[in-house]
Amino acid sequence: MAPGALYAPIDLRVQIIENCEFFSGPFAHISLVIAKEPLGAYKAIVLKAEHGKRDALLSESGPVLPAALEALHARSAEAVQNYIGTNGFAFFTPAAKNAERKRAAAGARRRDEDAHDDDNDDGSDSDSSAATTLDECESL
């Protein structure tokens, strides 16, 4: 028997939807639709419907349908890994997403301030500018 013959191939459609459900809210409805573009390529699109609103979550194109699905599967798997790296296996919560946005914004502000400080560095070690703390950023 050939290696791997004991295992059935995964259903990419089901796995893509399951991956996207993993990092979506508990009330999100995830669906996968396929569009055929004017020049003949296929576009696989994951849609998320939540709170009466529908948005595209992920999409990938390919010259044939299997290629589009394989690319979308890879993209959804990367999104799962990013979610796990940031949140572990915790359920998605809007509060966690807002906290993540605040941390990212605070980090971007610190990088901008550091770049500004480097541009205005006159060689002195004293700093008379006010520092923004993480606690101040959390209230934004």
Short mmCIF file of N, CA and C in Angstrom, two decimals:
data_model
loop_
_atom_site.label_atom_id
_atom_site.label_comp_id
_atom_site.label_asym_id
_atom_site.label_seq_id
_atom_site.Cartn_x
_atom_site.Cartn_y
_atom_site.Cartn_z
N MET A 1 0.84 -1.17 0.00
CA MET A 1 0.00 0.00 0.00
C MET A 1 0.89 1.24 0.00
N ALA A 2 0.53 2.23 -0.77
CA ALA A 2 1.32 3.46 -0.89
C ALA A 2 1.28 4.25 0.41
N PRO A 3 2.38 4.95 0.71
CA PRO A 3 2.39 5.79 1.91
C PRO A 3 1.25 6.80 1.86
N GLY A 4 0.58 6.98 2.98
CA GLY A 4 -0.51 7.94 3.06
C GLY A 4 -1.83 7.42 2.55
N ALA A 5 -1.86 6.20 2.01
CA ALA A 5 -3.09 5.67 1.44
C ALA A 5 -4.13 5.36 2.51
N LEU A 6 -3.70 5.22 3.76
CA LEU A 6 -4.64 4.96 4.84
C LEU A 6 -5.45 6.20 5.21
N TYR A 7 -4.98 7.36 4.78
CA TYR A 7 -5.62 8.61 5.16
C TYR A 7 -6.40 9.17 3.98
N ALA A 8 -7.63 9.54 4.23
CA ALA A 8 -8.42 10.18 3.18
C ALA A 8 -7.94 11.63 3.05
N PRO A 9 -7.92 12.17 1.84
CA PRO A 9 -7.52 13.57 1.69
C PRO A 9 -8.52 14.47 2.41
N ILE A 10 -8.01 15.58 2.93
CA ILE A 10 -8.91 16.47 3.65
C ILE A 10 -9.82 17.18 2.66
N ASP A 11 -11.00 17.49 3.12
CA ASP A 11 -11.94 18.27 2.34
C ASP A 11 -11.55 19.73 2.54
N LEU A 12 -10.91 20.33 1.54
CA LEU A 12 -10.40 21.69 1.70
C LEU A 12 -11.49 22.68 2.06
N ARG A 13 -12.66 22.54 1.46
CA ARG A 13 -13.76 23.46 1.76
C ARG A 13 -14.10 23.44 3.24
N VAL A 14 -14.27 22.25 3.78
CA VAL A 14 -14.61 22.11 5.20
C VAL A 14 -13.49 22.64 6.08
N GLN A 15 -12.24 22.32 5.74
CA GLN A 15 -11.11 22.74 6.56
C GLN A 15 -10.93 24.25 6.54
N ILE A 16 -11.13 24.88 5.39
CA ILE A 16 -11.03 26.34 5.29
C ILE A 16 -12.06 27.00 6.20
N ILE A 17 -13.30 26.52 6.13
CA ILE A 17 -14.36 27.09 6.96
C ILE A 17 -14.05 26.87 8.44
N GLU A 18 -13.59 25.68 8.79
CA GLU A 18 -13.27 25.39 10.19
C GLU A 18 -12.12 26.27 10.68
N ASN A 19 -11.10 26.46 9.84
CA ASN A 19 -10.00 27.35 10.22
C ASN A 19 -10.51 28.76 10.51
N CYS A 20 -11.38 29.27 9.64
CA CYS A 20 -11.88 30.63 9.81
C CYS A 20 -12.82 30.74 11.01
N GLU A 21 -13.57 29.69 11.30
CA GLU A 21 -14.41 29.69 12.51
C GLU A 21 -13.55 29.75 13.76
N PHE A 22 -12.36 29.16 13.72
CA PHE A 22 -11.46 29.12 14.87
C PHE A 22 -11.10 30.52 15.35
N PHE A 23 -10.87 31.46 14.42
CA PHE A 23 -10.46 32.80 14.84
C PHE A 23 -11.56 33.84 14.65
N SER A 24 -12.81 33.39 14.57
CA SER A 24 -13.94 34.31 14.44
C SER A 24 -14.79 34.24 15.70
N GLY A 25 -15.65 35.23 15.86
CA GLY A 25 -16.53 35.28 17.02
C GLY A 25 -17.53 34.14 17.04
N PRO A 26 -18.09 33.86 18.21
CA PRO A 26 -19.00 32.72 18.35
C PRO A 26 -20.30 32.87 17.57
N PHE A 27 -20.67 34.10 17.22
CA PHE A 27 -21.93 34.30 16.50
C PHE A 27 -21.71 34.55 15.01
N ALA A 28 -20.48 34.41 14.56
CA ALA A 28 -20.18 34.63 13.15
C ALA A 28 -20.60 33.41 12.33
N HIS A 29 -21.20 33.67 11.20
CA HIS A 29 -21.53 32.60 10.25
C HIS A 29 -20.50 32.69 9.13
N ILE A 30 -19.75 31.62 8.94
CA ILE A 30 -18.68 31.58 7.95
C ILE A 30 -19.15 30.76 6.75
N SER A 31 -18.95 31.30 5.55
CA SER A 31 -19.30 30.56 4.33
C SER A 31 -18.18 30.74 3.30
N LEU A 32 -18.15 29.83 2.36
CA LEU A 32 -17.15 29.85 1.30
C LEU A 32 -17.87 29.90 -0.04
N VAL A 33 -17.57 30.91 -0.83
CA VAL A 33 -18.17 31.03 -2.16
C VAL A 33 -17.05 31.05 -3.20
N ILE A 34 -17.41 30.66 -4.40
CA ILE A 34 -16.45 30.63 -5.50
C ILE A 34 -16.97 31.55 -6.60
N ALA A 35 -16.09 32.42 -7.08
CA ALA A 35 -16.43 33.31 -8.20
C ALA A 35 -15.51 32.99 -9.37
N LYS A 36 -16.03 33.15 -10.57
CA LYS A 36 -15.19 32.99 -11.75
C LYS A 36 -14.95 34.39 -12.32
N GLU A 37 -13.67 34.76 -12.36
CA GLU A 37 -13.30 36.10 -12.81
C GLU A 37 -13.42 36.21 -14.32
N PRO A 38 -13.51 37.43 -14.86
CA PRO A 38 -13.72 37.62 -16.31
C PRO A 38 -12.70 36.91 -17.20
N LEU A 39 -11.45 36.81 -16.76
CA LEU A 39 -10.44 36.16 -17.59
C LEU A 39 -10.36 34.65 -17.36
N GLY A 40 -11.29 34.11 -16.56
CA GLY A 40 -11.37 32.67 -16.39
C GLY A 40 -10.78 32.11 -15.11
N ALA A 41 -10.06 32.91 -14.34
CA ALA A 41 -9.51 32.42 -13.07
C ALA A 41 -10.63 32.25 -12.05
N TYR A 42 -10.39 31.40 -11.09
CA TYR A 42 -11.35 31.18 -10.02
C TYR A 42 -10.90 31.93 -8.77
N LYS A 43 -11.87 32.47 -8.05
CA LYS A 43 -11.57 33.18 -6.81
C LYS A 43 -12.40 32.54 -5.70
N ALA A 44 -11.70 32.02 -4.69
CA ALA A 44 -12.37 31.43 -3.52
C ALA A 44 -12.40 32.50 -2.43
N ILE A 45 -13.58 32.76 -1.90
CA ILE A 45 -13.77 33.85 -0.93
C ILE A 45 -14.46 33.31 0.31
N VAL A 46 -13.86 33.57 1.48
CA VAL A 46 -14.50 33.24 2.75
C VAL A 46 -15.26 34.48 3.20
N LEU A 47 -16.55 34.31 3.47
CA LEU A 47 -17.39 35.40 3.95
C LEU A 47 -17.72 35.20 5.41
N LYS A 48 -17.76 36.30 6.15
CA LYS A 48 -18.16 36.25 7.55
C LYS A 48 -19.38 37.15 7.71
N ALA A 49 -20.49 36.55 8.16
CA ALA A 49 -21.71 37.30 8.43
C ALA A 49 -21.88 37.37 9.94
N GLU A 50 -22.00 38.59 10.44
CA GLU A 50 -22.13 38.78 11.89
C GLU A 50 -22.83 40.10 12.15
N HIS A 51 -23.80 40.09 13.05
CA HIS A 51 -24.54 41.30 13.44
C HIS A 51 -25.17 41.99 12.22
N GLY A 52 -25.72 41.21 11.31
CA GLY A 52 -26.41 41.76 10.15
C GLY A 52 -25.50 42.34 9.08
N LYS A 53 -24.21 42.04 9.15
CA LYS A 53 -23.25 42.58 8.19
C LYS A 53 -22.42 41.43 7.62
N ARG A 54 -22.15 41.48 6.32
CA ARG A 54 -21.35 40.43 5.68
C ARG A 54 -20.11 41.07 5.05
N ASP A 55 -18.94 40.47 5.35
CA ASP A 55 -17.67 40.96 4.84
C ASP A 55 -16.84 39.80 4.33
N ALA A 56 -15.95 40.10 3.38
CA ALA A 56 -14.98 39.10 2.93
C ALA A 56 -13.89 39.01 3.99
N LEU A 57 -13.60 37.81 4.43
CA LEU A 57 -12.59 37.58 5.46
C LEU A 57 -11.24 37.25 4.84
N LEU A 58 -11.21 36.32 3.89
CA LEU A 58 -10.01 35.92 3.17
C LEU A 58 -10.40 35.59 1.74
N SER A 59 -9.47 35.72 0.81
CA SER A 59 -9.74 35.27 -0.55
C SER A 59 -8.42 34.96 -1.25
N GLU A 60 -8.50 34.07 -2.21
CA GLU A 60 -7.35 33.69 -3.04
C GLU A 60 -7.86 33.31 -4.42
N SER A 61 -7.04 33.53 -5.42
CA SER A 61 -7.38 33.19 -6.80
C SER A 61 -6.44 32.11 -7.32
N GLY A 62 -6.91 31.43 -8.35
CA GLY A 62 -6.08 30.42 -9.01
C GLY A 62 -6.60 30.17 -10.41
N PRO A 63 -5.75 29.65 -11.29
CA PRO A 63 -6.16 29.41 -12.68
C PRO A 63 -7.23 28.32 -12.79
N VAL A 64 -7.23 27.40 -11.82
CA VAL A 64 -8.25 26.35 -11.75
C VAL A 64 -8.78 26.32 -10.32
N LEU A 65 -9.98 25.77 -10.15
CA LEU A 65 -10.61 25.77 -8.83
C LEU A 65 -9.76 25.11 -7.75
N PRO A 66 -9.16 23.94 -7.98
CA PRO A 66 -8.35 23.34 -6.92
C PRO A 66 -7.18 24.24 -6.48
N ALA A 67 -6.57 24.95 -7.41
CA ALA A 67 -5.46 25.85 -7.05
C ALA A 67 -5.95 26.99 -6.16
N ALA A 68 -7.12 27.53 -6.45
CA ALA A 68 -7.68 28.61 -5.63
C ALA A 68 -7.98 28.10 -4.22
N LEU A 69 -8.55 26.89 -4.13
CA LEU A 69 -8.86 26.32 -2.81
C LEU A 69 -7.60 26.00 -2.03
N GLU A 70 -6.58 25.47 -2.70
CA GLU A 70 -5.32 25.16 -2.01
C GLU A 70 -4.67 26.43 -1.48
N ALA A 71 -4.68 27.50 -2.28
CA ALA A 71 -4.10 28.77 -1.83
C ALA A 71 -4.88 29.35 -0.66
N LEU A 72 -6.21 29.25 -0.71
CA LEU A 72 -7.04 29.76 0.38
C LEU A 72 -6.84 28.92 1.64
N HIS A 73 -6.69 27.62 1.47
CA HIS A 73 -6.42 26.76 2.63
C HIS A 73 -5.11 27.17 3.30
N ALA A 74 -4.07 27.39 2.51
CA ALA A 74 -2.77 27.82 3.06
C ALA A 74 -2.92 29.15 3.79
N ARG A 75 -3.66 30.06 3.21
CA ARG A 75 -3.85 31.38 3.84
C ARG A 75 -4.63 31.26 5.15
N SER A 76 -5.66 30.43 5.17
CA SER A 76 -6.45 30.27 6.40
C SER A 76 -5.62 29.58 7.48
N ALA A 77 -4.75 28.66 7.08
CA ALA A 77 -3.87 27.98 8.05
C ALA A 77 -2.87 28.97 8.64
N GLU A 78 -2.36 29.89 7.82
CA GLU A 78 -1.46 30.94 8.33
C GLU A 78 -2.20 31.84 9.32
N ALA A 79 -3.46 32.16 9.02
CA ALA A 79 -4.25 33.00 9.92
C ALA A 79 -4.48 32.29 11.26
N VAL A 80 -4.71 30.98 11.22
CA VAL A 80 -4.86 30.20 12.46
C VAL A 80 -3.57 30.27 13.27
N GLN A 81 -2.43 30.08 12.61
CA GLN A 81 -1.15 30.13 13.32
C GLN A 81 -0.90 31.51 13.94
N ASN A 82 -1.24 32.57 13.21
CA ASN A 82 -1.10 33.93 13.76
C ASN A 82 -1.98 34.12 14.98
N TYR A 83 -3.22 33.61 14.91
CA TYR A 83 -4.14 33.73 16.04
C TYR A 83 -3.59 32.98 17.25
N ILE A 84 -3.11 31.76 17.03
CA ILE A 84 -2.56 30.96 18.13
C ILE A 84 -1.34 31.66 18.73
N GLY A 85 -0.50 32.22 17.88
CA GLY A 85 0.68 32.93 18.37
C GLY A 85 0.34 34.12 19.24
N THR A 86 -0.76 34.78 18.95
CA THR A 86 -1.18 35.97 19.70
C THR A 86 -2.06 35.63 20.89
N ASN A 87 -3.01 34.70 20.71
CA ASN A 87 -4.05 34.45 21.72
C ASN A 87 -4.02 33.05 22.30
N GLY A 88 -3.13 32.19 21.85
CA GLY A 88 -3.18 30.80 22.27
C GLY A 88 -4.43 30.15 21.68
N PHE A 89 -5.02 29.26 22.45
CA PHE A 89 -6.21 28.57 21.97
C PHE A 89 -7.49 29.15 22.58
N ALA A 90 -7.38 30.35 23.15
CA ALA A 90 -8.54 31.01 23.75
C ALA A 90 -9.58 31.33 22.68
N PHE A 91 -10.84 31.32 23.10
CA PHE A 91 -11.91 31.69 22.18
C PHE A 91 -11.76 33.16 21.81
N PHE A 92 -12.19 33.49 20.61
CA PHE A 92 -12.18 34.87 20.15
C PHE A 92 -13.14 35.68 21.00
N THR A 93 -12.70 36.84 21.44
CA THR A 93 -13.59 37.78 22.13
C THR A 93 -13.32 39.17 21.59
N PRO A 94 -14.36 39.99 21.44
CA PRO A 94 -14.14 41.37 20.99
C PRO A 94 -13.21 42.13 21.93
N ALA A 95 -13.27 41.85 23.24
CA ALA A 95 -12.39 42.54 24.19
C ALA A 95 -10.93 42.21 23.91
N ALA A 96 -10.64 40.97 23.58
CA ALA A 96 -9.26 40.58 23.26
C ALA A 96 -8.80 41.27 21.99
N LYS A 97 -9.69 41.39 21.01
CA LYS A 97 -9.32 42.07 19.76
C LYS A 97 -9.05 43.54 20.02
N ASN A 98 -9.88 44.19 20.86
CA ASN A 98 -9.65 45.60 21.17
C ASN A 98 -8.35 45.79 21.93
N ALA A 99 -8.04 44.89 22.86
CA ALA A 99 -6.79 44.99 23.61
C ALA A 99 -5.60 44.82 22.67
N GLU A 100 -5.73 43.90 21.72
CA GLU A 100 -4.65 43.68 20.74
C GLU A 100 -4.44 44.94 19.90
N ARG A 101 -5.54 45.58 19.48
CA ARG A 101 -5.43 46.82 18.70
C ARG A 101 -4.75 47.92 19.51
N LYS A 102 -5.12 48.03 20.79
CA LYS A 102 -4.50 49.06 21.64
C LYS A 102 -3.01 48.81 21.81
N ARG A 103 -2.62 47.54 22.01
CA ARG A 103 -1.19 47.22 22.14
C ARG A 103 -0.45 47.57 20.86
N ALA A 104 -1.04 47.24 19.73
CA ALA A 104 -0.39 47.54 18.44
C ALA A 104 -0.26 49.04 18.24
N ALA A 105 -1.31 49.79 18.58
CA ALA A 105 -1.26 51.25 18.43
C ALA A 105 -0.22 51.86 19.35
N ALA A 106 -0.15 51.37 20.59
CA ALA A 106 0.85 51.88 21.53
C ALA A 106 2.26 51.60 21.02
N GLY A 107 2.48 50.42 20.48
CA GLY A 107 3.79 50.07 19.93
C GLY A 107 4.15 50.96 18.75
N ALA A 108 3.17 51.24 17.89
CA ALA A 108 3.42 52.11 16.73
C ALA A 108 3.75 53.52 17.19
N ARG A 109 3.04 54.02 18.21
CA ARG A 109 3.34 55.36 18.73
C ARG A 109 4.74 55.42 19.31
N ARG A 110 5.14 54.37 20.04
CA ARG A 110 6.49 54.35 20.61
C ARG A 110 7.54 54.34 19.51
N ARG A 111 7.30 53.57 18.45
CA ARG A 111 8.26 53.54 17.33
C ARG A 111 8.35 54.91 16.67
N ASP A 112 7.19 55.58 16.49
CA ASP A 112 7.19 56.92 15.89
C ASP A 112 7.94 57.91 16.78
N GLU A 113 7.71 57.83 18.09
CA GLU A 113 8.41 58.73 19.02
C GLU A 113 9.90 58.47 19.01
N ASP A 114 10.29 57.20 18.96
CA ASP A 114 11.72 56.86 18.92
C ASP A 114 12.35 57.41 17.64
N ALA A 115 11.66 57.28 16.53
CA ALA A 115 12.19 57.79 15.26
C ALA A 115 12.31 59.31 15.32
N HIS A 116 11.31 59.97 15.92
CA HIS A 116 11.32 61.43 16.06
C HIS A 116 12.46 61.85 16.96
N ASP A 117 12.67 61.12 18.06
CA ASP A 117 13.77 61.43 18.98
C ASP A 117 15.11 61.27 18.30
N ASP A 118 15.26 60.25 17.46
CA ASP A 118 16.51 60.04 16.74
C ASP A 118 16.79 61.18 15.77
N ASP A 119 15.72 61.70 15.13
CA ASP A 119 15.89 62.80 14.18
C ASP A 119 16.31 64.09 14.88
N ASN A 120 15.85 64.28 16.12
CA ASN A 120 16.12 65.51 16.86
C ASN A 120 17.22 65.34 17.89
N ASP A 121 17.99 64.31 17.81
CA ASP A 121 19.04 64.05 18.80
C ASP A 121 20.16 65.05 18.63
N ASP A 122 20.41 65.83 19.71
CA ASP A 122 21.48 66.82 19.66
C ASP A 122 22.72 66.35 20.39
N GLY A 123 22.73 65.09 20.77
CA GLY A 123 23.89 64.53 21.45
C GLY A 123 23.80 64.61 22.95
N SER A 124 22.83 65.33 23.50
CA SER A 124 22.72 65.41 24.96
C SER A 124 21.92 64.22 25.46
N ASP A 125 22.17 63.84 26.70
CA ASP A 125 21.49 62.70 27.27
C ASP A 125 20.20 63.09 27.98
N SER A 126 19.92 64.38 28.14
CA SER A 126 18.71 64.79 28.85
C SER A 126 17.53 64.76 27.90
N ASP A 127 16.38 64.43 28.44
CA ASP A 127 15.16 64.37 27.65
C ASP A 127 14.10 65.14 28.40
N SER A 128 13.68 66.27 27.85
CA SER A 128 12.68 67.09 28.52
C SER A 128 11.29 66.81 28.00
N SER A 129 11.14 65.90 27.02
CA SER A 129 9.81 65.61 26.48
C SER A 129 9.04 64.70 27.43
N ALA A 130 7.72 64.80 27.35
CA ALA A 130 6.86 63.98 28.20
C ALA A 130 6.80 62.57 27.61
N ALA A 131 6.82 61.57 28.46
CA ALA A 131 6.76 60.18 28.02
C ALA A 131 5.33 59.68 28.11
N THR A 132 4.92 58.90 27.13
CA THR A 132 3.61 58.27 27.15
C THR A 132 3.78 56.87 27.70
N THR A 133 2.99 56.54 28.71
CA THR A 133 3.09 55.22 29.31
C THR A 133 2.02 54.32 28.73
N LEU A 134 2.20 53.03 28.91
CA LEU A 134 1.24 52.05 28.43
C LEU A 134 -0.12 52.27 29.09
N ASP A 135 -0.12 52.65 30.37
CA ASP A 135 -1.39 52.89 31.07
C ASP A 135 -2.17 54.02 30.41
N GLU A 136 -1.48 55.07 29.97
CA GLU A 136 -2.17 56.17 29.30
C GLU A 136 -2.75 55.70 27.97
N CYS A 137 -2.05 54.83 27.27
CA CYS A 137 -2.53 54.33 25.98
C CYS A 137 -3.74 53.43 26.15
N GLU A 138 -3.82 52.72 27.25
CA GLU A 138 -4.93 51.80 27.47
C GLU A 138 -6.26 52.53 27.55
N SER A 139 -6.24 53.83 27.91
CA SER A 139 -7.49 54.56 28.03
C SER A 139 -7.97 55.11 26.70
N LEU A 140 -7.19 54.94 25.64
CA LEU A 140 -7.56 55.48 24.33
C LEU A 140 -8.66 54.71 23.70
#
